[in-house]
Coordinates of C-alpha atoms in Angstrom, one line a residue:
M1 CA -23.4 -46.9 -8.5
S2 CA -23.5 -49.8 -5.8
N3 CA -19.8 -50.5 -7.0
K4 CA -18.7 -46.7 -5.3
K5 CA -16.7 -47.4 -1.8
L6 CA -16.7 -45.3 1.1
L7 CA -13.6 -44.6 3.1
V8 CA -13.9 -42.7 6.2
V9 CA -10.8 -41.0 8.0
G10 CA -11.1 -40.0 11.7
E11 CA -11.7 -39.5 15.2
L12 CA -12.9 -42.7 17.0
N13 CA -14.8 -42.4 20.7
I14 CA -17.7 -43.3 23.3
D15 CA -20.5 -41.2 23.3
L16 CA -21.7 -40.8 27.2
I17 CA -25.1 -38.8 27.1
L18 CA -27.1 -37.5 30.2
N19 CA -30.3 -36.8 29.7
Q20 CA -33.4 -34.6 31.5
I21 CA -30.1 -33.1 33.9
Q22 CA -31.8 -30.7 37.1
G23 CA -29.4 -27.9 36.2
F24 CA -26.2 -26.7 35.6
P25 CA -23.4 -28.5 36.3
E26 CA -22.2 -26.1 39.5
I27 CA -18.1 -26.3 40.8
G28 CA -18.9 -28.0 44.5
T29 CA -22.5 -29.4 43.8
E30 CA -24.2 -32.6 42.5
K31 CA -26.4 -32.4 39.8
I32 CA -28.7 -35.8 39.2
A33 CA -29.5 -36.8 35.6
E34 CA -32.6 -38.6 35.1
N35 CA -31.4 -41.1 31.8
M36 CA -28.2 -41.9 30.2
D37 CA -27.3 -43.1 26.7
F38 CA -23.5 -44.7 26.0
T39 CA -23.4 -45.3 22.9
L40 CA -20.6 -45.0 19.3
G41 CA -19.5 -41.1 19.6
S42 CA -17.6 -39.1 17.0
S43 CA -18.3 -37.2 14.1
S44 CA -16.0 -39.0 11.5
A45 CA -18.2 -42.4 13.4
I46 CA -21.6 -41.5 13.5
L47 CA -21.1 -40.7 9.4
A48 CA -19.6 -43.9 9.0
S49 CA -22.0 -46.0 11.2
N50 CA -25.0 -43.8 9.3
I51 CA -24.2 -44.2 5.5
A52 CA -23.2 -48.1 5.5
A53 CA -26.6 -48.5 7.1
L54 CA -27.6 -46.4 4.1
G55 CA -26.4 -49.3 2.4
V56 CA -23.4 -47.1 0.8
S57 CA -20.1 -49.6 1.0
T58 CA -18.1 -48.4 4.1
S59 CA -14.2 -48.9 5.0
F60 CA -13.0 -47.0 8.5
C61 CA -9.3 -45.4 9.1
G62 CA -9.0 -44.3 13.0
L63 CA -6.7 -44.9 15.3
L64 CA -7.9 -47.2 19.1
G65 CA -6.5 -47.7 22.7
Q66 CA -5.9 -51.0 23.7
D67 CA -8.9 -50.8 26.7
S68 CA -12.3 -51.8 26.6
F69 CA -13.9 -48.8 24.8
G70 CA -11.7 -49.4 21.7
D71 CA -13.7 -53.1 21.6
F72 CA -17.0 -50.9 22.4
I73 CA -16.5 -49.0 19.0
L74 CA -15.6 -52.0 17.1
K75 CA -18.1 -54.0 18.0
E76 CA -20.8 -50.9 17.0
L77 CA -18.7 -50.0 13.7
Q78 CA -19.1 -53.9 13.0
K79 CA -22.2 -54.3 13.4
K80 CA -23.4 -51.5 10.7
K81 CA -21.3 -53.1 8.7
V82 CA -18.3 -50.9 8.2
N83 CA -15.1 -52.3 7.8
T84 CA -12.7 -51.9 10.4
R85 CA -9.5 -53.3 9.1
F86 CA -7.4 -50.3 8.7
V87 CA -8.7 -49.9 13.0
H88 CA -5.4 -49.5 14.6
R89 CA -4.8 -50.5 17.9
T90 CA -2.3 -48.0 20.1
Q91 CA -0.8 -47.9 23.3
E92 CA 0.3 -44.1 23.5
A93 CA -3.3 -43.4 24.1
K94 CA -6.6 -45.0 25.2
T95 CA -9.7 -44.6 23.5
G96 CA -11.8 -41.0 23.8
I97 CA -14.8 -40.6 25.5
T98 CA -17.2 -37.2 25.3
V99 CA -19.6 -37.0 27.8
V100 CA -23.0 -34.9 26.2
M101 CA -25.4 -33.0 28.5
N102 CA -28.2 -33.0 26.9
Y103 CA -30.1 -29.3 27.9
D104 CA -33.7 -30.4 25.3
Q105 CA -32.4 -29.0 22.1
D106 CA -29.3 -27.7 22.9
R107 CA -26.1 -29.7 25.1
A108 CA -22.6 -29.1 26.0
N109 CA -19.6 -31.8 25.7
I110 CA -16.5 -32.3 27.6
T111 CA -14.2 -34.0 25.1
Y112 CA -10.7 -35.9 26.4
C113 CA -9.0 -37.1 22.9
G114 CA -7.0 -39.7 23.7
A115 CA -6.2 -42.0 21.0
M116 CA -7.5 -39.0 18.5
N117 CA -4.3 -37.3 18.8
V118 CA -2.1 -40.1 17.9
L119 CA -3.3 -40.2 14.5
S120 CA -1.2 -39.3 11.5
M121 CA -1.1 -39.3 7.6
E122 CA 1.3 -42.8 8.0
H123 CA -2.1 -44.7 8.7
I124 CA -3.9 -43.2 5.8
P125 CA -4.2 -46.6 4.0
W126 CA -2.7 -45.2 -0.1
G127 CA -1.2 -48.9 -0.9
N128 CA -4.9 -49.3 -0.9
I129 CA -6.3 -46.3 -1.4
S130 CA -7.3 -47.7 -5.7
E131 CA -10.4 -49.0 -4.1
F132 CA -12.1 -46.5 -2.5
S133 CA -14.1 -44.0 -4.8
H134 CA -14.8 -40.8 -2.5
L135 CA -12.9 -40.2 0.4
H136 CA -14.3 -38.4 4.1
F137 CA -12.6 -36.4 7.0
S138 CA -13.9 -35.1 9.9
N139 CA -13.3 -32.9 13.0
Y140 CA -9.9 -31.1 11.6
F141 CA -9.4 -29.4 15.0
L142 CA -9.6 -32.2 16.9
Q143 CA -6.7 -34.6 15.3
P144 CA -3.2 -32.5 15.8
G145 CA -1.3 -34.7 13.8
M146 CA -4.0 -34.9 10.7
K147 CA -3.3 -30.7 11.0
P148 CA -0.2 -29.9 8.9
F149 CA -1.4 -32.2 6.7
I150 CA -4.8 -31.9 5.5
A151 CA -3.8 -30.7 2.4
E152 CA -1.8 -33.2 1.3
L153 CA -4.0 -35.9 2.7
F154 CA -6.5 -34.6 -0.1
K155 CA -4.1 -33.2 -2.9
K156 CA -2.7 -36.5 -2.9
A157 CA -6.7 -39.0 -3.2
K158 CA -7.3 -36.1 -6.0
E159 CA -4.3 -37.5 -7.3
E160 CA -5.8 -41.1 -7.2
G161 CA -9.1 -40.5 -8.6
L162 CA -11.1 -40.2 -5.8
T163 CA -13.7 -37.6 -5.1
T164 CA -13.7 -36.3 -1.8
S165 CA -15.9 -34.6 1.6
L166 CA -14.7 -33.0 4.9
D167 CA -16.6 -31.8 8.1
L168 CA -14.4 -29.1 10.2
Q169 CA -16.8 -29.3 13.2
V170 CA -16.2 -27.2 16.0
D171 CA -12.3 -25.4 17.3
P172 CA -12.9 -25.4 20.9
E173 CA -9.9 -23.0 21.4
D174 CA -11.6 -20.7 19.4
K175 CA -8.8 -19.8 17.1
W176 CA -9.6 -21.8 13.6
D177 CA -7.3 -22.3 12.4
F178 CA -7.5 -23.9 9.1
D179 CA -5.7 -22.6 5.3
Y180 CA -9.2 -22.8 3.5
K181 CA -7.3 -21.7 0.7
N182 CA -4.7 -24.2 0.0
C183 CA -7.1 -26.9 1.3
L184 CA -10.4 -26.4 -0.2
P185 CA -9.5 -27.0 -3.7
F186 CA -8.6 -30.4 -3.3
V187 CA -12.0 -30.9 -0.9
D188 CA -15.2 -31.6 -3.3
V189 CA -17.6 -30.8 -0.6
F190 CA -17.5 -28.8 1.9
L191 CA -20.2 -29.7 5.0
P192 CA -19.9 -26.6 7.3
N193 CA -22.8 -26.0 9.6
E194 CA -23.4 -22.1 10.2
S195 CA -21.6 -21.2 12.8
E196 CA -18.7 -22.8 11.8
L197 CA -18.4 -21.4 8.2
L198 CA -19.1 -17.9 9.8
N199 CA -16.4 -18.8 13.0
L200 CA -14.4 -20.4 9.7
S201 CA -15.1 -16.5 8.0
G202 CA -14.6 -14.0 11.0
K203 CA -18.1 -12.7 9.5
N204 CA -21.2 -11.8 11.1
N205 CA -23.7 -12.4 7.8
L206 CA -23.6 -15.4 6.5
E207 CA -24.2 -13.8 2.6
D208 CA -20.7 -12.5 3.2
A209 CA -19.4 -16.0 4.7
I210 CA -20.2 -17.6 1.9
E211 CA -18.9 -14.9 -1.4
M212 CA -15.7 -14.7 0.4
I213 CA -14.7 -18.5 0.6
K214 CA -16.9 -19.3 -1.8
S215 CA -14.6 -18.8 -5.0
Y216 CA -12.1 -21.6 -3.2
T217 CA -14.9 -24.3 -3.0
N218 CA -16.4 -26.8 -5.3
I219 CA -19.3 -27.8 -3.3
L220 CA -20.1 -25.7 -0.5
A221 CA -23.1 -27.6 1.3
L222 CA -24.6 -25.7 4.5
K223 CA -26.5 -26.7 7.2
L224 CA -29.2 -25.1 9.1
G225 CA -30.7 -26.4 11.2
D226 CA -33.7 -25.7 11.6
K227 CA -33.7 -23.5 7.9
G228 CA -32.9 -26.9 6.6
G229 CA -29.3 -26.7 4.1
R230 CA -27.9 -24.8 1.0
V231 CA -25.2 -25.8 -1.5
V232 CA -23.5 -23.4 -3.1
T233 CA -21.4 -23.3 -6.8
K234 CA -19.7 -21.1 -9.1
S235 CA -23.2 -21.8 -10.7
E236 CA -25.9 -22.8 -8.0
D237 CA -27.1 -21.5 -5.1
I238 CA -30.7 -23.9 -4.2
T239 CA -31.8 -23.9 0.0
I240 CA -34.6 -27.1 0.9
K241 CA -36.4 -26.0 3.9
P242 CA -35.8 -28.5 6.8
Y243 CA -38.3 -32.1 7.3
L244 CA -40.0 -31.3 10.2
N245 CA -40.7 -34.5 12.7
K246 CA -43.3 -35.4 15.6
K247 CA -40.3 -37.7 17.8
Y248 CA -38.4 -35.1 18.2
K249 CA -35.1 -37.2 21.0
D250 CA -31.7 -35.0 20.5
A251 CA -30.2 -33.5 17.4
I252 CA -26.8 -35.4 18.5
G253 CA -25.4 -36.6 15.6
A254 CA -27.0 -34.8 13.3
G255 CA -25.5 -33.2 11.5
D256 CA -23.0 -36.3 10.8
S257 CA -25.9 -38.0 9.6
F258 CA -26.9 -35.0 7.0
N259 CA -23.0 -35.1 5.7
A260 CA -24.7 -40.0 5.5
G261 CA -27.6 -38.4 3.1
F262 CA -26.2 -35.8 1.1
L263 CA -22.7 -38.2 0.5
K264 CA -24.5 -41.2 -0.3
K265 CA -26.6 -39.0 -2.9
F266 CA -23.5 -37.9 -4.4
I267 CA -21.7 -40.4 -4.8
Q268 CA -24.1 -42.0 -6.7
G269 CA -24.1 -39.2 -9.1
E270 CA -27.4 -37.7 -8.5
T271 CA -28.8 -34.1 -8.9
L272 CA -27.7 -31.2 -5.8
S273 CA -30.9 -30.6 -5.0
T274 CA -31.6 -34.4 -4.5
C275 CA -28.2 -34.9 -2.4
L276 CA -29.9 -31.9 -0.3
E277 CA -32.9 -33.7 -0.2
F278 CA -32.5 -36.9 1.0
A279 CA -29.8 -35.1 4.0
N280 CA -32.4 -33.2 5.4
L281 CA -34.5 -36.0 6.0
T282 CA -31.8 -38.1 6.9
G283 CA -31.0 -35.2 9.2
S284 CA -34.2 -34.9 10.8
L285 CA -34.8 -38.9 10.8
S286 CA -31.3 -38.7 12.7
T287 CA -33.4 -36.7 15.9
T288 CA -36.0 -39.7 16.9
A289 CA -33.8 -41.9 18.3
A290 CA -31.1 -41.0 21.1
G291 CA -27.6 -40.3 20.3
G292 CA -25.5 -40.2 17.0
T293 CA -26.7 -43.3 15.2
G294 CA -29.9 -45.3 16.9
A295 CA -32.3 -44.3 13.5
F296 CA -30.1 -45.6 11.2
R297 CA -30.5 -49.8 11.9
D298 CA -31.6 -51.2 8.7
E299 CA -31.2 -50.0 5.5
K300 CA -35.2 -51.1 4.8
E301 CA -36.8 -49.8 7.9
I302 CA -34.7 -46.6 6.4
E303 CA -36.4 -45.9 3.9
I304 CA -39.8 -46.3 5.4
K305 CA -39.2 -44.4 7.8
I306 CA -37.9 -41.2 4.9
Q307 CA -41.1 -41.7 3.4
Q308 CA -42.9 -40.8 6.2
I309 CA -40.4 -38.2 7.5
R310 CA -41.1 -36.7 3.9
N311 CA -45.5 -36.7 4.3
K312 CA -45.5 -35.9 8.1
K313 CA -46.6 -38.3 9.3
L314 CA -43.5 -39.8 12.2

């Protein structure tokens, strides 16, 4: 299965992470952050970077501005052996950035979308699509150029013989205007977290939300935070408890790292329980280093640390 190739389509941005902040922001005042990190950001890029570090052949399709932030992102992706030949540069907008204000295990984000707004179907490398076995898309609500065509994207990928996956992420406008009934039948793995699924369904109870959406999904892979993960299909319902670690740094990118672990095993043809267990492990590993990609440096080191987490030694 080593010849399986992944194409990630999505947004690209920088994360400026502020840690140990003395109080909450207030208009007319200045607060001090004791620490900060400047890292590769965005759900799509974190997923691509981490799954490439896990040994999956990964290419990225996205859009960057002609600026130093864009240069930084390209170099960071290439360091992780992500193929960037389908990353386009534009003069229309600057590269996006998210300012992350970290407060223990919670955070507040402020995002300038920039080039994320401009990515469209015309940027997808349809002429090369047969090179890939799987297509993943992240952060639907922050990419208005892709929103009207999301069902078409997945339908076309399926027609080309690819398996597919989707992580919606949060809707900053809180409208949740995603046509799941027409889109999700073409998505093999749908990867929301609990809050996102509740918001999408309009339900207050997780079981009601699952029941409402289940008939439209193929594989529903749910991120449940400190409750672990759950996979629901028309014939299976699997829950696996989380793997906790003793070296918690932050939760930035933990969900994307869960996705990376799940999709690595899914692309390799493993069972859903194996996919879910590995996703819980990679999600836990992510929290041991700052930012979304800090814990995913090389495959051998990752394997050692995952075994330590599994054996409760990390």
